[in-house]
Structures are given as structure tokens and as C-alpha cells.
mmCIF file of C-alpha atoms in Angstrom:
data_model
loop_
_atom_site.group_PDB
_atom_site.id
_atom_site.type_symbol
_atom_site.label_atom_id
_atom_site.label_comp_id
_atom_site.label_asym_id
_atom_site.label_seq_id
_atom_site.Cartn_x
_atom_site.Cartn_y
_atom_site.Cartn_z
ATOM 1 C CA MET C 13 -0.220 0.308 0.005
ATOM 2 C CA ILE C 14 2.283 2.589 0.536
ATOM 3 C CA ASN C 15 4.624 1.366 -2.113
ATOM 4 C CA ARG C 16 1.951 2.136 -4.053
ATOM 5 C CA THR C 17 1.167 5.733 -2.662
ATOM 6 C CA ILE C 18 4.956 6.531 -3.087
ATOM 7 C CA SER C 19 4.888 5.716 -6.161
ATOM 8 C CA LEU C 20 1.775 7.524 -7.396
ATOM 9 C CA ALA C 21 3.352 10.553 -5.618
ATOM 10 C CA LEU C 22 6.430 9.923 -7.961
ATOM 11 C CA SER C 23 4.427 9.826 -10.672
ATOM 12 C CA LEU C 24 2.254 12.985 -10.134
ATOM 13 C CA LEU C 25 5.820 14.997 -9.453
ATOM 14 C CA PHE C 26 7.456 13.454 -12.547
ATOM 15 C CA SER C 27 3.781 14.484 -14.582
ATOM 16 C CA ILE C 28 3.800 17.754 -12.995
ATOM 17 C CA LEU C 29 7.508 18.420 -14.244
ATOM 18 C CA ARG C 30 7.233 17.736 -17.189
ATOM 19 C CA VAL C 31 4.185 19.933 -17.856
ATOM 20 C CA HIS C 32 6.309 22.684 -15.938
ATOM 21 C CA LYS C 33 9.041 21.828 -18.924
ATOM 22 C CA ILE C 34 6.429 22.195 -21.501
ATOM 23 C CA THR C 35 4.878 25.390 -19.925
ATOM 24 C CA ASN C 36 8.102 27.177 -19.501
ATOM 25 C CA PRO C 37 8.658 30.028 -22.429
ATOM 26 C CA VAL C 38 12.486 29.226 -22.431
ATOM 27 C CA ILE C 39 12.906 25.683 -22.116
ATOM 28 C CA SER C 40 9.764 24.725 -25.013
ATOM 29 C CA ARG C 41 11.622 27.540 -26.960
ATOM 30 C CA LEU C 42 14.892 25.367 -26.775
ATOM 31 C CA VAL C 43 13.193 22.144 -27.074
ATOM 32 C CA ARG C 44 11.795 23.566 -30.477
ATOM 33 C CA GLY C 45 15.876 24.513 -31.371
ATOM 34 C CA THR C 46 15.860 28.465 -31.420
ATOM 35 C CA HIS C 47 19.840 28.971 -30.934
ATOM 36 C CA THR C 48 20.421 30.035 -27.133
ATOM 37 C CA ASP C 49 22.059 33.598 -27.913
ATOM 38 C CA ASP C 50 18.833 34.835 -29.383
ATOM 39 C CA ILE C 51 17.001 34.098 -26.631
ATOM 40 C CA LEU C 52 19.283 35.733 -24.288
ATOM 41 C CA LYS C 53 19.072 38.674 -26.355
ATOM 42 C CA VAL C 54 15.170 39.008 -26.322
ATOM 43 C CA GLY C 55 12.832 40.732 -23.436
ATOM 44 C CA PRO C 56 11.440 37.682 -21.391
ATOM 45 C CA ALA C 57 14.762 36.058 -22.161
ATOM 46 C CA HIS C 58 16.958 37.777 -19.786
ATOM 47 C CA LYS C 59 15.329 35.883 -16.904
ATOM 48 C CA ALA C 60 16.722 32.961 -18.305
ATOM 49 C CA ARG C 61 20.336 33.213 -16.643
ATOM 50 C CA ASP C 62 18.439 33.597 -13.368
ATOM 51 C CA ASP C 63 16.453 30.049 -14.612
ATOM 52 C CA LYS C 64 19.115 28.121 -15.579
ATOM 53 C CA PRO C 65 20.017 26.575 -12.012
ATOM 54 C CA ARG C 66 16.956 25.661 -11.399
ATOM 55 C CA MET C 67 16.496 24.496 -14.820
ATOM 56 C CA GLN C 68 19.066 22.175 -14.274
ATOM 57 C CA ALA C 69 17.326 21.392 -10.786
ATOM 58 C CA CYS C 70 14.482 20.440 -12.502
ATOM 59 C CA TYR C 71 16.648 17.987 -15.226
ATOM 60 C CA LEU C 72 18.065 16.629 -12.553
ATOM 61 C CA THR C 73 15.451 15.696 -10.442
ATOM 62 C CA GLN C 74 13.370 13.985 -13.961
ATOM 63 C CA LEU C 75 16.959 12.204 -14.124
ATOM 64 C CA ILE C 76 16.937 10.426 -10.822
ATOM 65 C CA LEU C 77 12.937 10.045 -10.951
ATOM 66 C CA LEU C 78 13.843 7.961 -14.410
ATOM 67 C CA PHE C 79 15.544 5.439 -12.098
ATOM 68 C CA PHE C 80 12.100 4.733 -10.031
ATOM 69 C CA ILE C 81 9.823 4.325 -12.863
ATOM 70 C CA SER C 82 10.626 0.637 -13.928
ATOM 71 C CA HIS C 83 10.048 -0.307 -9.849
ATOM 72 C CA THR C 84 7.218 1.355 -9.274
ATOM 73 C CA SER C 85 5.178 -0.252 -12.828
ATOM 74 C CA LEU C 86 6.370 -3.478 -10.898
ATOM 75 C CA SER C 87 4.400 -2.782 -7.479
ATOM 76 C CA PHE C 88 0.893 -2.596 -9.241
ATOM 77 C CA GLY C 89 -1.022 -6.266 -9.153
ATOM 78 C CA ALA C 90 0.434 -6.893 -6.105
ATOM 79 C CA GLY C 91 -1.690 -4.613 -3.803
ATOM 80 C CA ASP C 92 -3.070 -7.411 -1.905
ATOM 81 C CA LEU C 93 0.349 -8.315 -0.424
ATOM 82 C CA ASN C 94 1.436 -7.417 2.709
ATOM 83 C CA LYS C 95 5.421 -5.468 2.573
ATOM 84 C CA VAL C 96 7.285 -8.536 3.184
ATOM 85 C CA ALA C 97 5.505 -11.257 1.080
ATOM 86 C CA GLU C 98 5.604 -7.716 -1.626
ATOM 87 C CA LYS C 99 9.356 -7.359 -1.335
ATOM 88 C CA ARG C 100 9.764 -10.674 -1.700
ATOM 89 C CA TYR C 101 8.022 -11.123 -4.742
ATOM 90 C CA ILE C 102 9.940 -8.211 -5.841
ATOM 91 C CA ASP C 103 13.199 -9.531 -5.235
ATOM 92 C CA LEU C 104 12.543 -12.821 -6.764
ATOM 93 C CA THR C 105 11.452 -11.196 -10.019
ATOM 94 C CA LYS C 106 14.864 -9.821 -10.288
ATOM 95 C CA GLU C 107 16.180 -13.094 -10.356
ATOM 96 C CA ILE C 108 14.755 -14.812 -12.692
ATOM 97 C CA ARG C 109 15.698 -14.156 -16.418
ATOM 98 C CA CYS C 110 12.959 -13.126 -19.250
ATOM 99 C CA VAL C 111 14.152 -16.394 -21.345
ATOM 100 C CA VAL C 112 13.039 -14.725 -24.574
ATOM 101 C CA CYS C 113 14.573 -11.697 -23.829
ATOM 102 C CA GLN C 114 17.424 -12.984 -22.290
ATOM 103 C CA GLY C 115 19.704 -10.028 -20.563
ATOM 104 C CA GLN C 116 16.783 -8.676 -19.413
ATOM 105 C CA SER C 117 14.955 -10.133 -15.668
ATOM 106 C CA ILE C 118 11.351 -10.831 -15.719
ATOM 107 C CA ALA C 119 11.548 -7.606 -13.143
ATOM 108 C CA ASP C 120 12.452 -5.806 -16.680
ATOM 109 C CA SER C 121 10.402 -7.065 -19.102
ATOM 110 C CA ASN C 122 7.566 -6.227 -20.799
ATOM 111 C CA ALA C 123 7.281 -9.737 -23.224
ATOM 112 C CA PRO C 124 3.956 -11.667 -22.250
ATOM 113 C CA LEU C 125 5.800 -14.607 -20.980
ATOM 114 C CA ALA C 126 7.787 -12.347 -18.793
ATOM 115 C CA LYS C 127 4.363 -11.318 -18.018
ATOM 116 C CA ASP C 128 2.749 -14.684 -17.210
ATOM 117 C CA LEU C 129 5.791 -15.984 -14.943
ATOM 118 C CA ARG C 130 5.318 -12.797 -12.923
ATOM 119 C CA GLN C 131 1.967 -14.161 -12.208
ATOM 120 C CA LYS C 132 2.994 -17.491 -11.187
ATOM 121 C CA ILE C 133 5.576 -16.116 -9.119
ATOM 122 C CA LEU C 134 3.098 -14.016 -7.577
ATOM 123 C CA GLU C 135 0.857 -16.705 -7.117
ATOM 124 C CA GLN C 136 3.567 -18.762 -4.869
ATOM 125 C CA VAL C 137 4.034 -15.826 -3.236
ATOM 126 C CA ARG C 138 0.521 -15.834 -2.275
ATOM 127 C CA ASP C 139 0.475 -19.297 -1.592
ATOM 128 C CA ASN C 140 3.752 -19.063 1.081
ATOM 129 C CA LYS C 141 5.691 -20.833 -1.064
ATOM 130 C CA THR C 142 9.789 -20.412 0.000
ATOM 131 C CA ASP C 143 11.666 -18.813 -2.183
ATOM 132 C CA ALA C 144 14.050 -22.337 -2.856
ATOM 133 C CA GLU C 145 10.680 -23.757 -3.951
ATOM 134 C CA ILE C 146 9.869 -21.380 -6.372
ATOM 135 C CA LYS C 147 13.400 -21.024 -7.825
ATOM 136 C CA ASP C 148 12.791 -24.784 -8.207
ATOM 137 C CA TYR C 149 9.247 -24.959 -10.020
ATOM 138 C CA LEU C 150 10.755 -22.632 -12.425
ATOM 139 C CA ALA C 151 14.429 -23.862 -12.555
ATOM 140 C CA LYS C 152 12.681 -27.945 -13.004
ATOM 141 C CA ARG C 153 10.554 -26.076 -16.298
ATOM 142 C CA TYR C 154 13.317 -23.913 -17.738
ATOM 143 C CA GLY C 155 16.359 -25.053 -16.502
ATOM 144 C CA GLU C 156 19.318 -23.660 -14.551
ATOM 145 C CA PHE C 157 19.741 -21.132 -17.140
ATOM 146 C CA ILE C 158 16.677 -18.801 -15.590
ATOM 147 C CA LEU C 159 18.209 -18.170 -12.782
ATOM 148 C CA LEU C 160 20.020 -15.352 -12.584
ATOM 149 C CA ARG C 161 21.683 -16.176 -9.705
ATOM 150 C CA PRO C 162 23.465 -19.986 -10.428
ATOM 151 C CA ARG C 163 22.845 -21.790 -6.968
ATOM 152 C CA LEU C 164 25.903 -23.181 -5.481
ATOM 153 C CA SER C 165 25.870 -27.114 -7.288
ATOM 154 C CA ALA C 166 28.613 -29.938 -8.363
ATOM 155 C CA ALA C 167 28.530 -28.012 -11.734
ATOM 156 C CA THR C 168 28.569 -24.271 -9.832
ATOM 157 C CA LEU C 169 31.584 -25.112 -7.320
ATOM 158 C CA LEU C 170 34.154 -24.159 -9.311
ATOM 159 C CA LEU C 171 32.576 -20.449 -10.332
ATOM 160 C CA TRP C 172 31.707 -20.254 -6.298
ATOM 161 C CA THR C 173 34.753 -21.008 -4.593
ATOM 162 C CA PHE C 174 37.492 -19.400 -7.306
ATOM 163 C CA PRO C 175 36.942 -15.836 -5.560
ATOM 164 C CA ALA C 176 37.930 -16.854 -2.689
ATOM 165 C CA PHE C 177 40.541 -19.005 -3.818
ATOM 166 C CA CYS C 178 41.825 -16.643 -5.372
ATOM 167 C CA LEU C 179 42.465 -14.674 -2.465
ATOM 168 C CA CYS C 180 43.874 -16.972 -0.277
ATOM 169 C CA PHE C 181 46.322 -17.600 -2.529
ATOM 170 C CA PHE C 182 47.577 -14.338 -3.590
ATOM 171 C CA ALA C 183 47.102 -13.654 0.595
ATOM 172 C CA VAL C 184 49.428 -16.609 1.375
ATOM 173 C CA ARG C 185 51.925 -14.964 -1.712
ATOM 174 C CA PHE C 186 52.131 -11.864 -0.403
ATOM 175 C CA PHE C 187 52.873 -12.890 3.162
ATOM 176 C CA GLN C 188 55.425 -14.910 1.737
ATOM 177 C CA ARG C 189 57.345 -12.375 -0.339
ATOM 178 C CA HIS C 190 56.755 -8.763 1.588
ATOM 179 C CA ILE C 191 55.955 -10.050 5.480
ATOM 180 C CA ARG C 192 58.151 -12.952 6.588
ATOM 181 C CA PRO C 193 60.998 -12.190 5.145
ATOM 182 C CA MET R 15 67.657 -19.968 -14.128
ATOM 183 C CA ARG R 16 67.243 -17.570 -17.477
ATOM 184 C CA ARG R 17 64.905 -20.655 -18.788
ATOM 185 C CA LEU R 18 63.302 -20.507 -15.742
ATOM 186 C CA ILE R 19 62.725 -16.754 -15.697
ATOM 187 C CA LEU R 20 61.487 -17.239 -19.763
ATOM 188 C CA ALA R 21 59.058 -19.580 -18.979
ATOM 189 C CA ARG R 22 57.407 -17.368 -16.497
ATOM 190 C CA LEU R 23 57.300 -14.460 -18.947
ATOM 191 C CA LEU R 24 55.486 -16.675 -20.873
ATOM 192 C CA ILE R 25 52.507 -17.179 -18.246
ATOM 193 C CA PRO R 26 50.498 -14.460 -18.825
ATOM 194 C CA PHE R 27 50.230 -14.741 -22.898
ATOM 195 C CA LEU R 28 49.519 -18.505 -22.251
ATOM 196 C CA ILE R 29 46.470 -17.696 -19.781
ATOM 197 C CA LEU R 30 46.005 -14.546 -22.276
ATOM 198 C CA PHE R 31 45.424 -16.594 -25.429
ATOM 199 C CA ALA R 32 43.517 -19.828 -23.479
ATOM 200 C CA LEU R 33 40.929 -16.394 -22.493
ATOM 201 C CA VAL R 34 41.001 -15.394 -26.330
ATOM 202 C CA SER R 35 40.340 -18.440 -27.515
ATOM 203 C CA LEU R 36 37.355 -19.448 -25.194
ATOM 204 C CA PHE R 37 35.494 -16.019 -26.003
ATOM 205 C CA TRP R 38 36.322 -16.440 -29.520
ATOM 206 C CA TYR R 39 34.195 -20.026 -29.573
ATOM 207 C CA GLU R 40 31.208 -18.495 -27.392
ATOM 208 C CA LEU R 41 31.211 -15.546 -29.475
ATOM 209 C CA PHE R 42 31.285 -17.031 -33.219
ATOM 210 C CA TYR R 43 30.767 -20.839 -32.526
ATOM 211 C CA ASN R 44 28.176 -21.207 -29.630
ATOM 212 C CA LYS R 45 24.919 -21.780 -30.875
ATOM 213 C CA GLN R 46 21.992 -19.207 -29.544
ATOM 214 C CA GLY R 47 19.275 -21.136 -30.664
ATOM 215 C CA ASN R 48 20.603 -24.495 -28.683
ATOM 216 C CA LEU R 49 18.140 -23.908 -25.733
ATOM 217 C CA PRO R 50 19.058 -26.515 -23.108
ATOM 218 C CA SER R 51 15.475 -28.181 -21.620
ATOM 219 C CA PRO R 52 15.608 -29.956 -18.320
ATOM 220 C CA LEU R 53 12.768 -31.469 -19.701
ATOM 221 C CA ILE R 54 14.654 -33.850 -22.114
ATOM 222 C CA GLY R 55 14.052 -37.294 -20.813
ATOM 223 C CA GLU R 56 11.358 -36.689 -18.475
ATOM 224 C CA THR R 57 8.163 -37.647 -18.727
ATOM 225 C CA LEU R 58 5.677 -35.384 -19.849
ATOM 226 C CA PRO R 59 3.883 -32.912 -17.323
ATOM 227 C CA ARG R 60 0.622 -34.029 -16.642
ATOM 228 C CA PHE R 61 -2.173 -31.597 -18.496
ATOM 229 C CA SER R 62 -6.030 -32.224 -18.562
ATOM 230 C CA ILE R 63 -7.191 -29.146 -21.192
ATOM 231 C CA PRO R 64 -11.121 -28.817 -22.939
ATOM 232 C CA ASP R 65 -10.468 -29.800 -26.778
ATOM 233 C CA LEU R 66 -10.986 -27.242 -28.957
ATOM 234 C CA PHE R 67 -13.532 -28.717 -30.919
ATOM 235 C CA ASN R 68 -15.966 -30.158 -28.323
ATOM 236 C CA ASP R 69 -15.900 -27.971 -24.951
ATOM 237 C CA GLN R 70 -17.119 -30.994 -22.851
ATOM 238 C CA ALA R 71 -14.552 -33.649 -24.071
ATOM 239 C CA SER R 72 -11.353 -33.007 -23.172
ATOM 240 C CA PHE R 73 -7.256 -33.599 -23.770
ATOM 241 C CA SER R 74 -5.260 -35.149 -21.879
ATOM 242 C CA SER R 75 -1.292 -35.921 -21.575
ATOM 243 C CA GLU R 76 -2.291 -39.732 -21.328
ATOM 244 C CA ARG R 77 -3.902 -39.999 -25.086
ATOM 245 C CA LEU R 78 0.083 -39.266 -26.256
ATOM 246 C CA ASN R 79 0.966 -42.623 -24.746
ATOM 247 C CA GLY R 80 1.914 -45.381 -26.595
ATOM 248 C CA GLN R 81 3.227 -44.347 -29.918
ATOM 249 C CA VAL R 82 6.093 -41.962 -30.914
ATOM 250 C CA THR R 83 3.959 -38.743 -31.400
ATOM 251 C CA LEU R 84 4.566 -35.361 -32.155
ATOM 252 C CA LEU R 85 2.982 -32.607 -29.598
ATOM 253 C CA ASN R 86 3.014 -28.929 -31.463
ATOM 254 C CA VAL R 87 2.327 -25.395 -29.603
ATOM 255 C CA TRP R 88 0.741 -22.899 -32.308
ATOM 256 C CA ALA R 89 -1.112 -20.214 -32.096
ATOM 257 C CA SER R 90 -3.334 -18.133 -34.823
ATOM 258 C CA TRP R 91 -1.615 -14.862 -33.694
ATOM 259 C CA CYS R 92 1.755 -16.620 -34.270
ATOM 260 C CA TYR R 93 3.763 -15.729 -38.238
ATOM 261 C CA ALA R 94 5.429 -18.792 -38.255
ATOM 262 C CA CYS R 95 3.160 -20.915 -37.587
ATOM 263 C CA GLN R 96 1.469 -20.858 -40.814
ATOM 264 C CA LEU R 97 5.081 -21.315 -42.123
ATOM 265 C CA GLU R 98 4.895 -25.416 -40.954
ATOM 266 C CA GLU R 99 1.661 -25.400 -41.317
ATOM 267 C CA ALA R 100 2.032 -27.447 -44.573
ATOM 268 C CA MET R 101 4.970 -29.311 -43.473
ATOM 269 C CA LEU R 102 3.148 -30.883 -40.247
ATOM 270 C CA MET R 103 0.104 -31.705 -42.966
ATOM 271 C CA LYS R 104 3.139 -33.855 -44.787
ATOM 272 C CA ILE R 105 3.998 -35.152 -41.496
ATOM 273 C CA SER R 106 0.867 -36.526 -40.548
ATOM 274 C CA ASP R 107 -0.173 -37.717 -44.064
ATOM 275 C CA THR R 108 2.285 -38.398 -45.811
ATOM 276 C CA TYR R 109 4.608 -39.706 -43.017
ATOM 277 C CA HIS R 110 1.952 -41.208 -40.855
ATOM 278 C CA ILE R 111 3.231 -39.730 -37.442
ATOM 279 C CA PRO R 112 0.459 -38.467 -35.743
ATOM 280 C CA VAL R 113 0.420 -35.028 -34.663
ATOM 281 C CA TYR R 114 -1.079 -33.301 -31.580
ATOM 282 C CA GLY R 115 -1.629 -29.543 -31.161
ATOM 283 C CA ILE R 116 -1.945 -27.221 -28.553
ATOM 284 C CA ALA R 117 -3.160 -23.941 -29.377
ATOM 285 C CA TYR R 118 -1.436 -21.596 -26.969
ATOM 286 C CA LYS R 119 -3.255 -18.710 -25.877
ATOM 287 C CA ASP R 120 -5.683 -17.940 -28.187
ATOM 288 C CA THR R 121 -9.499 -17.959 -28.097
ATOM 289 C CA PRO R 122 -10.741 -21.324 -29.413
ATOM 290 C CA ALA R 123 -12.844 -19.460 -32.116
ATOM 291 C CA ASP R 124 -9.687 -17.580 -33.769
ATOM 292 C CA ALA R 125 -7.813 -21.111 -33.445
ATOM 293 C CA ARG R 126 -10.789 -22.839 -35.068
ATOM 294 C CA ALA R 127 -11.353 -20.592 -37.825
ATOM 295 C CA TRP R 128 -7.294 -20.103 -38.328
ATOM 296 C CA LEU R 129 -7.387 -24.381 -38.970
ATOM 297 C CA ALA R 130 -10.121 -23.854 -41.149
ATOM 298 C CA GLN R 131 -8.541 -21.392 -43.497
ATOM 299 C CA HIS R 132 -4.821 -23.297 -43.426
ATOM 300 C CA GLY R 133 -5.994 -27.122 -42.763
ATOM 301 C CA ASN R 134 -5.680 -29.469 -40.001
ATOM 302 C CA PRO R 135 -3.011 -31.744 -39.416
ATOM 303 C CA PHE R 136 -4.106 -32.644 -35.617
ATOM 304 C CA THR R 137 -4.759 -35.297 -34.544
ATOM 305 C CA LEU R 138 -6.679 -34.325 -31.509
ATOM 306 C CA VAL R 139 -6.464 -30.235 -30.261
ATOM 307 C CA GLY R 140 -6.432 -28.507 -26.922
ATOM 308 C CA SER R 141 -6.767 -25.215 -25.978
ATOM 309 C CA ASP R 142 -4.343 -23.529 -23.390
ATOM 310 C CA GLN R 143 -5.879 -20.173 -22.785
ATOM 311 C CA THR R 144 -4.103 -19.729 -20.399
ATOM 312 C CA GLY R 145 -0.683 -20.772 -20.894
ATOM 313 C CA ASP R 146 -0.609 -22.927 -17.865
ATOM 314 C CA VAL R 147 0.348 -25.943 -19.894
ATOM 315 C CA GLY R 148 3.275 -23.492 -21.655
ATOM 316 C CA ILE R 149 4.938 -22.349 -18.538
ATOM 317 C CA ASP R 150 4.961 -26.379 -17.292
ATOM 318 C CA LEU R 151 6.842 -27.387 -21.014
ATOM 319 C CA GLY R 152 9.396 -24.789 -20.522
ATOM 320 C CA LEU R 153 7.854 -23.067 -23.685
ATOM 321 C CA TYR R 154 9.904 -20.149 -25.061
ATOM 322 C CA GLY R 155 7.175 -19.416 -27.308
ATOM 323 C CA THR R 156 5.348 -20.323 -30.754
ATOM 324 C CA PRO R 157 5.972 -22.590 -32.737
ATOM 325 C CA GLU R 158 7.978 -24.997 -30.413
ATOM 326 C CA THR R 159 7.039 -28.806 -31.430
ATOM 327 C CA PHE R 160 8.121 -32.090 -28.791
ATOM 328 C CA VAL R 161 8.961 -35.507 -29.796
ATOM 329 C CA ILE R 162 6.969 -37.975 -27.434
ATOM 330 C CA SER R 163 8.454 -41.026 -27.208
ATOM 331 C CA ARG R 164 6.217 -44.494 -26.709
ATOM 332 C CA SER R 165 6.132 -44.444 -22.527
ATOM 333 C CA GLY R 166 5.023 -40.604 -22.702
ATOM 334 C CA LYS R 167 8.746 -39.580 -22.304
ATOM 335 C CA ILE R 168 9.924 -36.294 -24.078
ATOM 336 C CA VAL R 169 12.963 -36.909 -25.984
ATOM 337 C CA TYR R 170 13.359 -34.032 -28.036
ATOM 338 C CA ARG R 171 12.136 -30.464 -28.702
ATOM 339 C CA HIS R 172 12.538 -28.118 -31.618
ATOM 340 C CA ILE R 173 11.915 -24.717 -31.275
ATOM 341 C CA GLY R 174 10.600 -22.517 -34.592
ATOM 342 C CA VAL R 175 9.331 -23.554 -37.507
ATOM 343 C CA ILE R 176 9.628 -27.112 -39.098
ATOM 344 C CA THR R 177 10.819 -26.968 -42.431
ATOM 345 C CA GLN R 178 11.801 -29.919 -44.867
ATOM 346 C CA GLN R 179 15.202 -30.036 -44.160
ATOM 347 C CA VAL R 180 14.917 -29.962 -39.891
ATOM 348 C CA TRP R 181 12.365 -33.049 -40.602
ATOM 349 C CA ASP R 182 14.733 -34.524 -42.360
ATOM 350 C CA GLU R 183 18.123 -34.497 -40.915
ATOM 351 C CA VAL R 184 16.586 -34.135 -37.263
ATOM 352 C CA LEU R 185 13.051 -35.059 -36.166
ATOM 353 C CA LEU R 186 12.717 -38.185 -38.382
ATOM 354 C CA PRO R 187 16.065 -39.294 -37.257
ATOM 355 C CA ILE R 188 14.427 -39.075 -33.987
ATOM 356 C CA VAL R 189 10.603 -40.285 -34.171
ATOM 357 C CA ARG R 190 12.553 -43.910 -36.610
ATOM 358 C CA LYS R 191 14.618 -44.167 -33.722
ATOM 359 C CA TYR R 192 12.512 -44.430 -31.059
ATOM 360 C CA SER R 193 9.406 -46.491 -33.118
#
């Protein structure tokens, strides 16, 4: 519920800023491609200099708000969940690969299959299935490939332990070379 | 001693060479379309969906037991499915391999109209309007075709259109091997 309120407030603020951008004569002229010097010469444009920091702040805010959009859109459709379950649902969708658009997670994708899989995950979160059970369910159908973060298994043992192994190896060598003598 | 130093100098280059060859292989020779399915060798997931032509009857996974069959997942909204329709007709008419169909996320009326227009190669067609069977099959998209063995196990999955070449070189040998 809180998530939904925040996302609504953010999108409202965002649209106000967009309206502001269109109504602000200086910016709209810039958008239409008029040269900045022309604007600075004529009457109301003298204000443009004072407006500049505010404009920049406005753009910066918009840019920051852009980052929230993909996340807020996801929280819709899960409104009846409690906060913990909703977070679990969102975190899970970020860890599942969208198989038809392979670089993305299903949280970021609007492909029909990604929507269906989100729905399946939502249903299972509602049924209080554990994360492991939900991942099993998906991996059984689509393979380990669908999990963006590989699980620890015989095949991925090297992958998971290699960084730690390297760290130990070089730590020992460093110790031998520089500290012991 | 000098030889040892030379060997040690070579090590970074050897590692680099190994990495470059690995990336080269992955980039140019790794088949993107070859998506692994964990369902190969497994029993076909159980399903029971309405028969497209008879709401009262159902199409269940048990129907596929007893002989080698093809299970084709298609939709009337899928352009590529039109391209393999003639081939599916040929498979069921000329090669006498039963082809079963699943209309994936399709309204029954649209699916029926499509079959009336393009011809119906299917022994039986089920209607999977929600796409649940699709998810149980680990479906990526339409068309997708599964080769089902006599004992009801999935032995192969083909993603995409079945052309004469795919049939001759890939699917037919598999069907022969299991029948």
C-alpha cells in the first residue's frame, strides 16, 4: 500500500515537472531548437540566466525520478500482499531471467511470457511458498539457466569458490614475499 | 635459471591466449538457438485441457502414450506457425506420425477459424487459453514441437518452424530411433 502511494506521488511529481518543462517558455524554445543566443537577446529571455540553475535542478530531478519508474510499475498488481511478501515477490522477479529477452530479468521485461511468469511467482508468494520452492519450480521447467544467480551445485562449485581461492592464494604469496623475510 | 624466467614470462600470454580462444568460441561458434531444456528425458508434464472442437471433451497428456507422437504448440496469432502448417500436414498424411496440437493463449474461435483456413494436421487439439500448460512445458514461444516417446517421455524439443530440412535431418531420425 505504501509502495503504491509513493509510486503514485512520484509519477504525479514527474508529470508536474514535465508540464512545467513544456510551459516554461525558455525551455520550450530550446526544445524547438532556437539558438540560445537569440533567446538571451530578447526581452523575457534575460530571465533565462537566473532560471538556469533551477532548470538544471529540474532536469536533474527528472533524471533521478526516471530511475524509479521501472521499479514502481512492478509494484502494481501486487497490492494485496503485505510488505514482506511484496518485497519477496519483487526481489524474486529480479533474479529470474526473461527467457525470450535473455539479458533482462522478468522484473524489467514486458514480454508476455515475463508477465505470465511474474503472475506465477505472485501466486506462489501468496501461497507462502519459499524462495527455494519457487526457484525449483522455474528451474524444473526452464532449466538452471532461468536463474540469474547460479545456485551452488557440483557444476557451479568452481564458479563460487574460485574468487575465495584466488584471494587466499595471493594473500599467502603476499605474506611469504613481503612480510615473512 | 634464464629458462625458468622465460617460462614465467610466457605464462600471462598463455592465459591470455586461452581466454581469447574461449571468448572467440563462445562468440562465434556457440549456438544461440540451442536452448537447453531440463525436460528432455522426463515424462511429459500431466495436463488436461479442453478439446478445441468439443468443450465437453478434454485433451489430456495420457492420450500421447502408446506411440511416438509430435506435440506441436501453436497459435493463430503466430506468423511463423503458418509457415510450418504445410509441413505438419505432410508429417501426419505422408509419414503417418500423429501430430497433436496445443493452441497456446488463443481464443478457441480464432484457433478454429485458423485451422479451417489453413488446414488441420492435428489428431487432437487442446486449448490452453491461460498458457499454464505452456509454462509447464518450459515453452519459450510458438511454434515449438516436442517429440514424445511411446512411454510418454519427452525425447526432443524443437524451437521454431519445422522445415523439410529440419524434418529430414533432425526430427525424422529421432522419431525412427524411438519407434
